[in-house]
Amino acid sequence: MNIVFMGTPAFAVPSLRMLIKEGYNVVAVVTQPDRPQGRKKVLTPTPVKEVALEYGLPVLQPLRMRSPEAVEQLAMYQPDLIVTAAYGQILPKAVLDMPRFGCVNIHGSLLPKYRGGAPIQRSIINGETVTGITLMYMAEGLDTGDMISQVEVPIENNDTSGSVFEKLSEVGASLLQKELPPLLEGKVTAIPQNDEESTYAPNLKREDEKMDWNRSARELYNQIRGLVPFSGAFTIWEGEVFKVWEALEPTEPTSECTSVPGTVLKLSSEGIEVATADGSLTLTKVQPSGKKVLEVDSFVRGTSMAKGTVLT
């Protein structure tokens, strides 16, 4: 049984490790090309590539999986099954049709909700309290294939995208481990998705990171959590980007705002309290432009920001 694994970030690592440790015959690993990282732009392998090399597995890194050359190279490994987890490229029909047991994907949402590239971040930003993993057969549409199995995972009030990624990566590996034996024996019954219930979770853009103080404190809190630890949210202070990495959970219900949204109401070692549409939000970890990330007590000791400052 030849299995090809396709994945890129740390989210996919537990599933790859599970396949190897359970003795499945992983004949090749496909991942995104190495990318420059950090200020020095050091060419860095993906987390999945690092694990593949650790176990001496062949690694393919096509720039475009849709290219005839990439498809031909993959076909040389004669895959009976392809398993994907956050690979990052859409597979062409030639690849989907290649393995006799099909292509299965570990998706980080309860499909058909949150189809697309950023289901975990979008679910937190939107204030969802439950997410999960869907193991599904892949089809030509974007996350539209029949569902094999699902597991629900709660989103706690202090969860970030980072913590939910970690939870779901382990749940995804466990679900794959459970469902692979019956799948390979032809004993699973996949369920079609209800397209009428589908929602879309597109990849995040720069405008998704900009804080709008005319929104509620809860919405802004969820936005910050959904962008950690990747890009962080940001506002503008003195014409420069001012990133926000952490805030206190707002109390419910918040009081009616009596100051212009974005106005700094208070600075202390406990946080920077900023007016919102329905009260205030207290920032506890920030990053001024060109500086490192600071806990708020360190920031307030040497800042020119003062009560009455308006963030935009």
C-alpha positions as YAML, in Angstrom:
chain: A
units: angstrom
residues:
- id: 1
  name: MET
  ca: [0.00, 0.00, 0.00]
- id: 2
  name: ASN
  ca: [1.78, 3.13, -1.22]
- id: 3
  name: ILE
  ca: [0.74, 6.30, 0.61]
- id: 4
  name: VAL
  ca: [1.80, 9.80, -0.44]
- id: 5
  name: PHE
  ca: [1.44, 12.50, 2.22]
- id: 6
  name: MET
  ca: [0.93, 16.13, 1.28]
- id: 7
  name: GLY
  ca: [1.24, 18.89, 3.90]
- id: 8
  name: THR
  ca: [3.19, 21.99, 4.77]
- id: 9
  name: PRO
  ca: [2.81, 23.64, 8.24]
- id: 10
  name: ALA
  ca: [3.09, 22.25, 11.77]
- id: 11
  name: PHE
  ca: [-0.64, 21.46, 11.62]
- id: 12
  name: ALA
  ca: [0.17, 18.52, 9.31]
- id: 13
  name: VAL
  ca: [3.08, 17.10, 11.32]
- id: 14
  name: PRO
  ca: [1.15, 14.91, 13.82]
- id: 15
  name: SER
  ca: [-0.68, 13.17, 10.97]
- id: 16
  name: LEU
  ca: [2.56, 12.42, 9.11]
- id: 17
  name: ARG
  ca: [4.21, 11.14, 12.28]
- id: 18
  name: MET
  ca: [1.20, 8.93, 12.99]
- id: 19
  name: LEU
  ca: [1.35, 7.31, 9.54]
- id: 20
  name: ILE
  ca: [5.05, 6.57, 9.98]
- id: 21
  name: LYS
  ca: [4.77, 5.24, 13.53]
- id: 22
  name: GLU
  ca: [1.77, 3.06, 12.66]
- id: 23
  name: GLY
  ca: [3.84, 1.39, 9.97]
- id: 24
  name: TYR
  ca: [2.06, 2.69, 6.88]
- id: 25
  name: ASN
  ca: [4.19, 2.71, 3.75]
- id: 26
  name: VAL
  ca: [4.71, 6.44, 3.13]
- id: 27
  name: VAL
  ca: [6.56, 6.40, -0.17]
- id: 28
  name: ALA
  ca: [6.88, 10.18, -0.64]
- id: 29
  name: VAL
  ca: [6.05, 13.50, 1.00]
- id: 30
  name: VAL
  ca: [4.90, 16.53, -1.00]
- id: 31
  name: THR
  ca: [5.24, 19.97, 0.56]
- id: 32
  name: GLN
  ca: [5.58, 23.62, -0.46]
- id: 33
  name: PRO
  ca: [8.97, 24.96, -1.59]
- id: 34
  name: ASP
  ca: [11.37, 26.30, 1.02]
- id: 35
  name: ARG
  ca: [10.69, 29.96, 1.80]
- id: 36
  name: PRO
  ca: [12.89, 32.82, 3.12]
- id: 37
  name: GLN
  ca: [12.24, 33.41, 6.82]
- id: 38
  name: GLY
  ca: [13.14, 36.15, 9.28]
- id: 39
  name: ARG
  ca: [14.94, 39.43, 8.76]
- id: 40
  name: LYS
  ca: [17.91, 37.70, 7.16]
- id: 41
  name: LYS
  ca: [15.62, 35.86, 4.73]
- id: 42
  name: VAL
  ca: [17.16, 32.47, 5.45]
- id: 43
  name: LEU
  ca: [15.77, 29.77, 3.15]
- id: 44
  name: THR
  ca: [13.86, 27.50, 5.54]
- id: 45
  name: PRO
  ca: [12.26, 24.08, 4.99]
- id: 46
  name: THR
  ca: [8.63, 23.54, 5.93]
- id: 47
  name: PRO
  ca: [7.84, 21.69, 9.20]
- id: 48
  name: VAL
  ca: [6.58, 18.73, 7.15]
- id: 49
  name: LYS
  ca: [9.80, 18.58, 5.13]
- id: 50
  name: GLU
  ca: [11.84, 18.54, 8.34]
- id: 51
  name: VAL
  ca: [9.94, 15.48, 9.58]
- id: 52
  name: ALA
  ca: [10.20, 13.74, 6.21]
- id: 53
  name: LEU
  ca: [13.97, 14.21, 6.16]
- id: 54
  name: GLU
  ca: [14.16, 13.01, 9.76]
- id: 55
  name: TYR
  ca: [12.76, 9.67, 8.58]
- id: 56
  name: GLY
  ca: [14.62, 9.60, 5.28]
- id: 57
  name: LEU
  ca: [11.52, 9.94, 3.11]
- id: 58
  name: PRO
  ca: [11.65, 11.30, -0.46]
- id: 59
  name: VAL
  ca: [10.46, 14.92, -0.58]
- id: 60
  name: LEU
  ca: [8.81, 16.62, -3.57]
- id: 61
  name: GLN
  ca: [8.44, 20.40, -3.59]
- id: 62
  name: PRO
  ca: [6.79, 21.43, -6.86]
- id: 63
  name: LEU
  ca: [6.19, 25.13, -7.36]
- id: 64
  name: ARG
  ca: [2.89, 24.22, -9.04]
- id: 65
  name: MET
  ca: [1.28, 20.85, -8.38]
- id: 66
  name: ARG
  ca: [-0.84, 21.43, -11.48]
- id: 67
  name: SER
  ca: [2.16, 21.34, -13.81]
- id: 68
  name: PRO
  ca: [2.52, 18.24, -16.01]
- id: 69
  name: GLU
  ca: [6.04, 17.73, -14.68]
- id: 70
  name: ALA
  ca: [4.82, 17.62, -11.06]
- id: 71
  name: VAL
  ca: [2.01, 15.20, -11.90]
- id: 72
  name: GLU
  ca: [4.41, 12.95, -13.79]
- id: 73
  name: GLN
  ca: [6.90, 12.95, -10.92]
- id: 74
  name: LEU
  ca: [4.17, 12.06, -8.42]
- id: 75
  name: ALA
  ca: [2.88, 9.23, -10.61]
- id: 76
  name: MET
  ca: [6.28, 7.54, -10.41]
- id: 77
  name: TYR
  ca: [5.52, 6.67, -6.77]
- id: 78
  name: GLN
  ca: [2.32, 4.82, -7.79]
- id: 79
  name: PRO
  ca: [0.25, 6.04, -4.83]
- id: 80
  name: ASP
  ca: [-2.67, 3.88, -3.71]
- id: 81
  name: LEU
  ca: [-3.81, 6.65, -1.36]
- id: 82
  name: ILE
  ca: [-2.97, 10.34, -1.00]
- id: 83
  name: VAL
  ca: [-3.44, 12.01, 2.39]
- id: 84
  name: THR
  ca: [-3.38, 15.82, 2.57]
- id: 85
  name: ALA
  ca: [-3.34, 18.21, 5.52]
- id: 86
  name: ALA
  ca: [-2.94, 21.95, 4.95]
- id: 87
  name: TYR
  ca: [-0.83, 21.38, 1.84]
- id: 88
  name: GLY
  ca: [-1.62, 24.80, 0.40]
- id: 89
  name: GLN
  ca: [-2.24, 24.02, -3.27]
- id: 90
  name: ILE
  ca: [-5.32, 22.84, -5.15]
- id: 91
  name: LEU
  ca: [-4.81, 19.38, -6.65]
- id: 92
  name: PRO
  ca: [-5.62, 18.88, -10.35]
- id: 93
  name: LYS
  ca: [-8.00, 16.16, -11.52]
- id: 94
  name: ALA
  ca: [-5.04, 14.10, -12.75]
- id: 95
  name: VAL
  ca: [-3.79, 13.83, -9.16]
- id: 96
  name: LEU
  ca: [-7.24, 13.31, -7.63]
- id: 97
  name: ASP
  ca: [-7.83, 10.39, -9.99]
- id: 98
  name: MET
  ca: [-4.39, 8.85, -9.50]
- id: 99
  name: PRO
  ca: [-4.73, 6.71, -6.32]
- id: 100
  name: ARG
  ca: [-7.17, 3.78, -6.31]
- id: 101
  name: PHE
  ca: [-8.32, 4.62, -2.78]
- id: 102
  name: GLY
  ca: [-8.68, 8.30, -3.61]
- id: 103
  name: CYS
  ca: [-7.36, 11.42, -1.93]
- id: 104
  name: VAL
  ca: [-8.43, 12.24, 1.63]
- id: 105
  name: ASN
  ca: [-8.01, 15.58, 3.36]
- id: 106
  name: ILE
  ca: [-7.84, 16.58, 7.03]
- id: 107
  name: HIS
  ca: [-9.72, 19.88, 7.14]
- id: 108
  name: GLY
  ca: [-9.78, 22.22, 10.14]
- id: 109
  name: SER
  ca: [-13.51, 22.92, 10.38]
- id: 110
  name: LEU
  ca: [-16.88, 21.24, 10.62]
- id: 111
  name: LEU
  ca: [-17.74, 21.19, 6.94]
- id: 112
  name: PRO
  ca: [-19.60, 22.48, 5.07]
- id: 113
  name: LYS
  ca: [-18.91, 25.54, 7.27]
- id: 114
  name: TYR
  ca: [-15.61, 27.33, 6.69]
- id: 115
  name: ARG
  ca: [-14.46, 25.88, 3.42]
- id: 116
  name: GLY
  ca: [-11.21, 27.48, 2.28]
- id: 117
  name: GLY
  ca: [-7.70, 28.30, 3.40]
- id: 118
  name: ALA
  ca: [-8.22, 29.98, 6.80]
- id: 119
  name: PRO
  ca: [-10.98, 28.05, 8.61]
- id: 120
  name: ILE
  ca: [-9.39, 28.18, 12.07]
- id: 121
  name: GLN
  ca: [-8.56, 31.90, 12.03]
- id: 122
  name: ARG
  ca: [-11.94, 32.85, 10.58]
- id: 123
  name: SER
  ca: [-13.89, 30.77, 13.09]
- id: 124
  name: ILE
  ca: [-12.19, 32.56, 16.02]
- id: 125
  name: ILE
  ca: [-12.50, 36.01, 14.43]
- id: 126
  name: ASN
  ca: [-16.22, 35.32, 13.92]
- id: 127
  name: GLY
  ca: [-16.70, 34.37, 17.56]
- id: 128
  name: GLU
  ca: [-17.47, 30.69, 17.06]
- id: 129
  name: THR
  ca: [-17.47, 28.54, 20.21]
- id: 130
  name: VAL
  ca: [-17.11, 25.19, 18.44]
- id: 131
  name: THR
  ca: [-14.92, 24.01, 15.57]
- id: 132
  name: GLY
  ca: [-13.52, 20.63, 14.66]
- id: 133
  name: ILE
  ca: [-11.90, 18.34, 12.12]
- id: 134
  name: THR
  ca: [-13.49, 16.87, 9.02]
- id: 135
  name: LEU
  ca: [-11.89, 13.90, 7.28]
- id: 136
  name: MET
  ca: [-13.12, 14.02, 3.71]
- id: 137
  name: TYR
  ca: [-12.58, 12.73, 0.22]
- id: 138
  name: MET
  ca: [-11.17, 15.40, -2.06]
- id: 139
  name: ALA
  ca: [-13.08, 16.61, -5.11]
- id: 140
  name: GLU
  ca: [-12.39, 19.23, -7.76]
- id: 141
  name: GLY
  ca: [-14.26, 21.94, -5.84]
- id: 142
  name: LEU
  ca: [-12.78, 23.77, -2.85]
- id: 143
  name: ASP
  ca: [-13.37, 21.50, 0.18]
- id: 144
  name: THR
  ca: [-16.58, 20.17, -1.39]
- id: 145
  name: GLY
  ca: [-15.88, 16.43, -1.23]
- id: 146
  name: ASP
  ca: [-17.90, 13.81, 0.65]
- id: 147
  name: MET
  ca: [-17.29, 13.63, 4.40]
- id: 148
  name: ILE
  ca: [-15.92, 10.47, 6.00]
- id: 149
  name: SER
  ca: [-16.01, 11.56, 9.66]
- id: 150
  name: GLN
  ca: [-16.02, 14.61, 11.94]
- id: 151
  name: VAL
  ca: [-14.94, 15.45, 15.48]
- id: 152
  name: GLU
  ca: [-16.08, 18.58, 17.34]
- id: 153
  name: VAL
  ca: [-13.59, 20.64, 19.37]
- id: 154
  name: PRO
  ca: [-14.65, 23.54, 21.64]
- id: 155
  name: ILE
  ca: [-13.10, 27.00, 21.22]
- id: 156
  name: GLU
  ca: [-12.42, 28.43, 24.68]
- id: 157
  name: ASN
  ca: [-12.69, 32.15, 25.41]
- id: 158
  name: ASN
  ca: [-8.91, 32.50, 25.72]
- id: 159
  name: ASP
  ca: [-8.01, 30.31, 22.75]
- id: 160
  name: THR
  ca: [-5.97, 31.79, 19.92]
- id: 161
  name: SER
  ca: [-5.49, 30.47, 16.41]
- id: 162
  name: GLY
  ca: [-2.21, 29.01, 17.63]
- id: 163
  name: SER
  ca: [-3.76, 27.00, 20.46]
- id: 164
  name: VAL
  ca: [-6.64, 25.80, 18.28]
- id: 165
  name: PHE
  ca: [-4.21, 24.79, 15.52]
- id: 166
  name: GLU
  ca: [-2.38, 22.61, 18.06]
- id: 167
  name: LYS
  ca: [-5.59, 21.00, 19.31]
- id: 168
  name: LEU
  ca: [-6.92, 20.30, 15.84]
- id: 169
  name: SER
  ca: [-3.62, 18.95, 14.53]
- id: 170
  name: GLU
  ca: [-3.68, 16.22, 17.20]
- id: 171
  name: VAL
  ca: [-7.40, 15.53, 16.71]
- id: 172
  name: GLY
  ca: [-6.83, 15.27, 12.97]
- id: 173
  name: ALA
  ca: [-4.08, 12.69, 13.42]
- id: 174
  name: SER
  ca: [-6.25, 10.64, 15.79]
- id: 175
  name: LEU
  ca: [-9.23, 10.74, 13.44]
- id: 176
  name: LEU
  ca: [-7.06, 9.66, 10.51]
- id: 177
  name: GLN
  ca: [-5.63, 6.83, 12.59]
- id: 178
  name: LYS
  ca: [-9.15, 5.65, 13.47]
- id: 179
  name: GLU
  ca: [-10.63, 5.86, 9.98]
- id: 180
  name: LEU
  ca: [-7.76, 4.61, 7.79]
- id: 181
  name: PRO
  ca: [-8.21, 0.85, 8.40]
- id: 182
  name: PRO
  ca: [-11.92, 0.75, 7.43]
- id: 183
  name: LEU
  ca: [-11.23, 3.18, 4.57]
- id: 184
  name: LEU
  ca: [-8.60, 0.89, 3.09]
- id: 185
  name: GLU
  ca: [-10.98, -2.06, 3.51]
- id: 186
  name: GLY
  ca: [-13.74, -0.20, 1.66]
- id: 187
  name: LYS
  ca: [-15.95, -0.09, 4.73]
- id: 188
  name: VAL
  ca: [-16.55, 3.66, 5.14]
- id: 189
  name: THR
  ca: [-19.74, 5.40, 4.04]
- id: 190
  name: ALA
  ca: [-19.00, 8.98, 3.02]
- id: 191
  name: ILE
  ca: [-21.74, 11.60, 3.35]
- id: 192
  name: PRO
  ca: [-22.24, 14.35, 0.74]
- id: 193
  name: GLN
  ca: [-22.05, 17.94, 2.01]
- id: 194
  name: ASN
  ca: [-25.07, 20.19, 2.03]
- id: 195
  name: ASP
  ca: [-23.93, 23.04, -0.18]
- id: 196
  name: GLU
  ca: [-26.76, 25.26, 1.08]
- id: 197
  name: GLU
  ca: [-25.14, 25.29, 4.53]
- id: 198
  name: SER
  ca: [-21.65, 26.08, 3.27]
- id: 199
  name: THR
  ca: [-19.64, 29.13, 4.28]
- id: 200
  name: TYR
  ca: [-16.25, 30.28, 2.99]
- id: 201
  name: ALA
  ca: [-13.06, 31.05, 4.91]
- id: 202
  name: PRO
  ca: [-10.70, 32.85, 2.50]
- id: 203
  name: ASN
  ca: [-7.05, 33.38, 3.31]
- id: 204
  name: LEU
  ca: [-6.45, 36.44, 5.46]
- id: 205
  name: LYS
  ca: [-5.44, 39.75, 3.89]
- id: 206
  name: ARG
  ca: [-3.86, 42.89, 5.31]
- id: 207
  name: GLU
  ca: [-7.26, 44.56, 5.73]
- id: 208
  name: ASP
  ca: [-8.35, 41.71, 8.02]
- id: 209
  name: GLU
  ca: [-5.62, 42.71, 10.47]
- id: 210
  name: LYS
  ca: [-6.67, 46.37, 10.80]
- id: 211
  name: MET
  ca: [-8.61, 47.10, 14.00]
- id: 212
  name: ASP
  ca: [-11.74, 49.23, 13.69]
- id: 213
  name: TRP
  ca: [-12.45, 50.80, 17.07]
- id: 214
  name: ASN
  ca: [-16.05, 51.43, 15.99]
- id: 215
  name: ARG
  ca: [-16.66, 47.73, 16.49]
- id: 216
  name: SER
  ca: [-17.57, 46.11, 19.82]
- id: 217
  name: ALA
  ca: [-14.94, 45.13, 22.38]
- id: 218
  name: ARG
  ca: [-15.84, 41.46, 21.92]
- id: 219
  name: GLU
  ca: [-15.42, 41.63, 18.14]
- id: 220
  name: LEU
  ca: [-12.00, 43.28, 18.51]
- id: 221
  name: TYR
  ca: [-10.96, 40.73, 21.15]
- id: 222
  name: ASN
  ca: [-11.90, 37.89, 18.80]
- id: 223
  name: GLN
  ca: [-10.01, 39.57, 15.95]
- id: 224
  name: ILE
  ca: [-6.83, 39.72, 18.03]
- id: 225
  name: ARG
  ca: [-7.14, 36.07, 19.10]
- id: 226
  name: GLY
  ca: [-7.77, 34.96, 15.54]
- id: 227
  name: LEU
  ca: [-4.56, 36.59, 14.29]
- id: 228
  name: VAL
  ca: [-2.22, 35.24, 17.00]
- id: 229
  name: PRO
  ca: [0.49, 33.99, 16.61]
- id: 230
  name: PHE
  ca: [0.68, 34.69, 12.88]
- id: 231
  name: SER
  ca: [0.31, 38.32, 11.83]
- id: 232
  name: GLY
  ca: [-1.22, 40.03, 14.86]
- id: 233
  name: ALA
  ca: [-3.85, 42.77, 14.68]
- id: 234
  name: PHE
  ca: [-2.84, 46.39, 14.27]
- id: 235
  name: THR
  ca: [-4.01, 49.95, 14.76]
- id: 236
  name: ILE
  ca: [-2.34, 53.25, 13.85]
- id: 237
  name: TRP
  ca: [-0.56, 55.40, 16.45]
- id: 238
  name: GLU
  ca: [1.23, 58.60, 15.41]
- id: 239
  name: GLY
  ca: [1.05, 57.54, 11.78]
- id: 240
  name: GLU
  ca: [2.80, 54.21, 12.40]
- id: 241
  name: VAL
  ca: [1.58, 50.63, 12.63]
- id: 242
  name: PHE
  ca: [1.01, 49.64, 16.27]
- id: 243
  name: LYS
  ca: [0.49, 45.90, 16.62]
- id: 244
  name: VAL
  ca: [-1.66, 44.27, 19.26]
- id: 245
  name: TRP
  ca: [-0.89, 40.70, 20.28]
- id: 246
  name: GLU
  ca: [-2.98, 40.26, 23.40]
- id: 247
  name: ALA
  ca: [-5.90, 41.80, 25.27]
- id: 248
  name: LEU
  ca: [-8.00, 41.06, 28.33]
- id: 249
  name: GLU
  ca: [-11.30, 39.36, 27.65]
- id: 250
  name: PRO
  ca: [-13.95, 42.11, 27.83]
- id: 251
  name: THR
  ca: [-16.59, 41.86, 30.52]
- id: 252
  name: GLU
  ca: [-20.18, 41.27, 29.49]
- id: 253
  name: PRO
  ca: [-22.17, 43.35, 29.06]
- id: 254
  name: THR
  ca: [-19.97, 46.34, 28.33]
- id: 255
  name: SER
  ca: [-21.19, 49.85, 29.06]
- id: 256
  name: GLU
  ca: [-22.18, 52.39, 26.46]
- id: 257
  name: CYS
  ca: [-19.18, 54.21, 24.99]
- id: 258
  name: THR
  ca: [-18.95, 57.88, 26.05]
- id: 259
  name: SER
  ca: [-15.57, 58.60, 24.39]
- id: 260
  name: VAL
  ca: [-14.58, 58.60, 20.74]
- id: 261
  name: PRO
  ca: [-13.78, 54.98, 19.80]
- id: 262
  name: GLY
  ca: [-10.00, 54.50, 19.74]
- id: 263
  name: THR
  ca: [-9.39, 56.96, 22.60]
- id: 264
  name: VAL
  ca: [-6.89, 55.78, 25.23]
- id: 265
  name: LEU
  ca: [-8.82, 55.94, 28.50]
- id: 266
  name: LYS
  ca: [-6.13, 54.70, 30.85]
- id: 267
  name: LEU
  ca: [-2.52, 53.46, 30.85]
- id: 268
  name: SER
  ca: [-1.17, 51.31, 33.67]
- id: 269
  name: SER
  ca: [0.97, 48.23, 34.28]
- id: 270
  name: GLU
  ca: [-2.22, 46.21, 33.83]
- id: 271
  name: GLY
  ca: [-2.94, 47.42, 30.32]
- id: 272
  name: ILE
  ca: [-3.89, 50.15, 27.85]
- id: 273
  name: GLU
  ca: [-7.64, 50.70, 28.07]
- id: 274
  name: VAL
  ca: [-9.06, 51.88, 24.74]
- id: 275
  name: ALA
  ca: [-12.62, 53.02, 24.00]
- id: 276
  name: THR
  ca: [-14.67, 50.83, 21.65]
- id: 277
  name: ALA
  ca: [-18.18, 51.11, 20.23]
- id: 278
  name: ASP
  ca: [-19.75, 49.55, 23.33]
- id: 279
  name: GLY
  ca: [-17.25, 50.17, 26.13]
- id: 280
  name: SER
  ca: [-13.53, 49.48, 26.18]
- id: 281
  name: LEU
  ca: [-10.84, 46.89, 25.49]
- id: 282
  name: THR
  ca: [-7.64, 46.56, 27.54]
- id: 283
  name: LEU
  ca: [-4.49, 45.75, 25.55]
- id: 284
  name: THR
  ca: [-1.82, 43.73, 27.39]
- id: 285
  name: LYS
  ca: [0.82, 42.86, 24.78]
- id: 286
  name: VAL
  ca: [1.78, 45.34, 22.04]
- id: 287
  name: GLN
  ca: [4.46, 46.07, 19.46]
- id: 288
  name: PRO
  ca: [5.32, 49.62, 18.37]
- id: 289
  name: SER
  ca: [6.56, 50.05, 14.80]
- id: 290
  name: GLY
  ca: [10.12, 48.77, 14.41]
- id: 291
  name: LYS
  ca: [10.25, 47.43, 17.97]
- id: 292
  name: LYS
  ca: [9.96, 44.02, 19.57]
- id: 293
  name: VAL
  ca: [6.80, 42.67, 21.20]
- id: 294
  name: LEU
  ca: [6.38, 44.12, 24.68]
- id: 295
  name: GLU
  ca: [4.34, 43.23, 27.72]
- id: 296
  name: VAL
  ca: [2.29, 46.30, 28.54]
- id: 297
  name: ASP
  ca: [4.09, 47.13, 31.82]
- id: 298
  name: SER
  ca: [7.37, 47.46, 29.88]
- id: 299
  name: PHE
  ca: [5.70, 49.55, 27.19]
- id: 300
  name: VAL
  ca: [4.02, 52.08, 29.49]
- id: 301
  name: ARG
  ca: [7.23, 52.81, 31.42]
- id: 302
  name: GLY
  ca: [8.90, 54.43, 28.42]
- id: 303
  name: THR
  ca: [6.11, 55.55, 26.12]
- id: 304
  name: SER
  ca: [4.89, 58.94, 25.02]
- id: 305
  name: MET
  ca: [1.38, 57.54, 24.61]
- id: 306
  name: ALA
  ca: [-0.94, 59.22, 27.10]
- id: 307
  name: LYS
  ca: [-4.52, 59.30, 28.21]
- id: 308
  name: GLY
  ca: [-6.56, 60.96, 25.48]
- id: 309
  name: THR
  ca: [-4.39, 59.63, 22.63]
- id: 310
  name: VAL
  ca: [-6.59, 58.48, 19.76]
- id: 311
  name: LEU
  ca: [-5.68, 55.28, 17.95]
- id: 312
  name: THR
  ca: [-7.09, 54.94, 14.45]
...
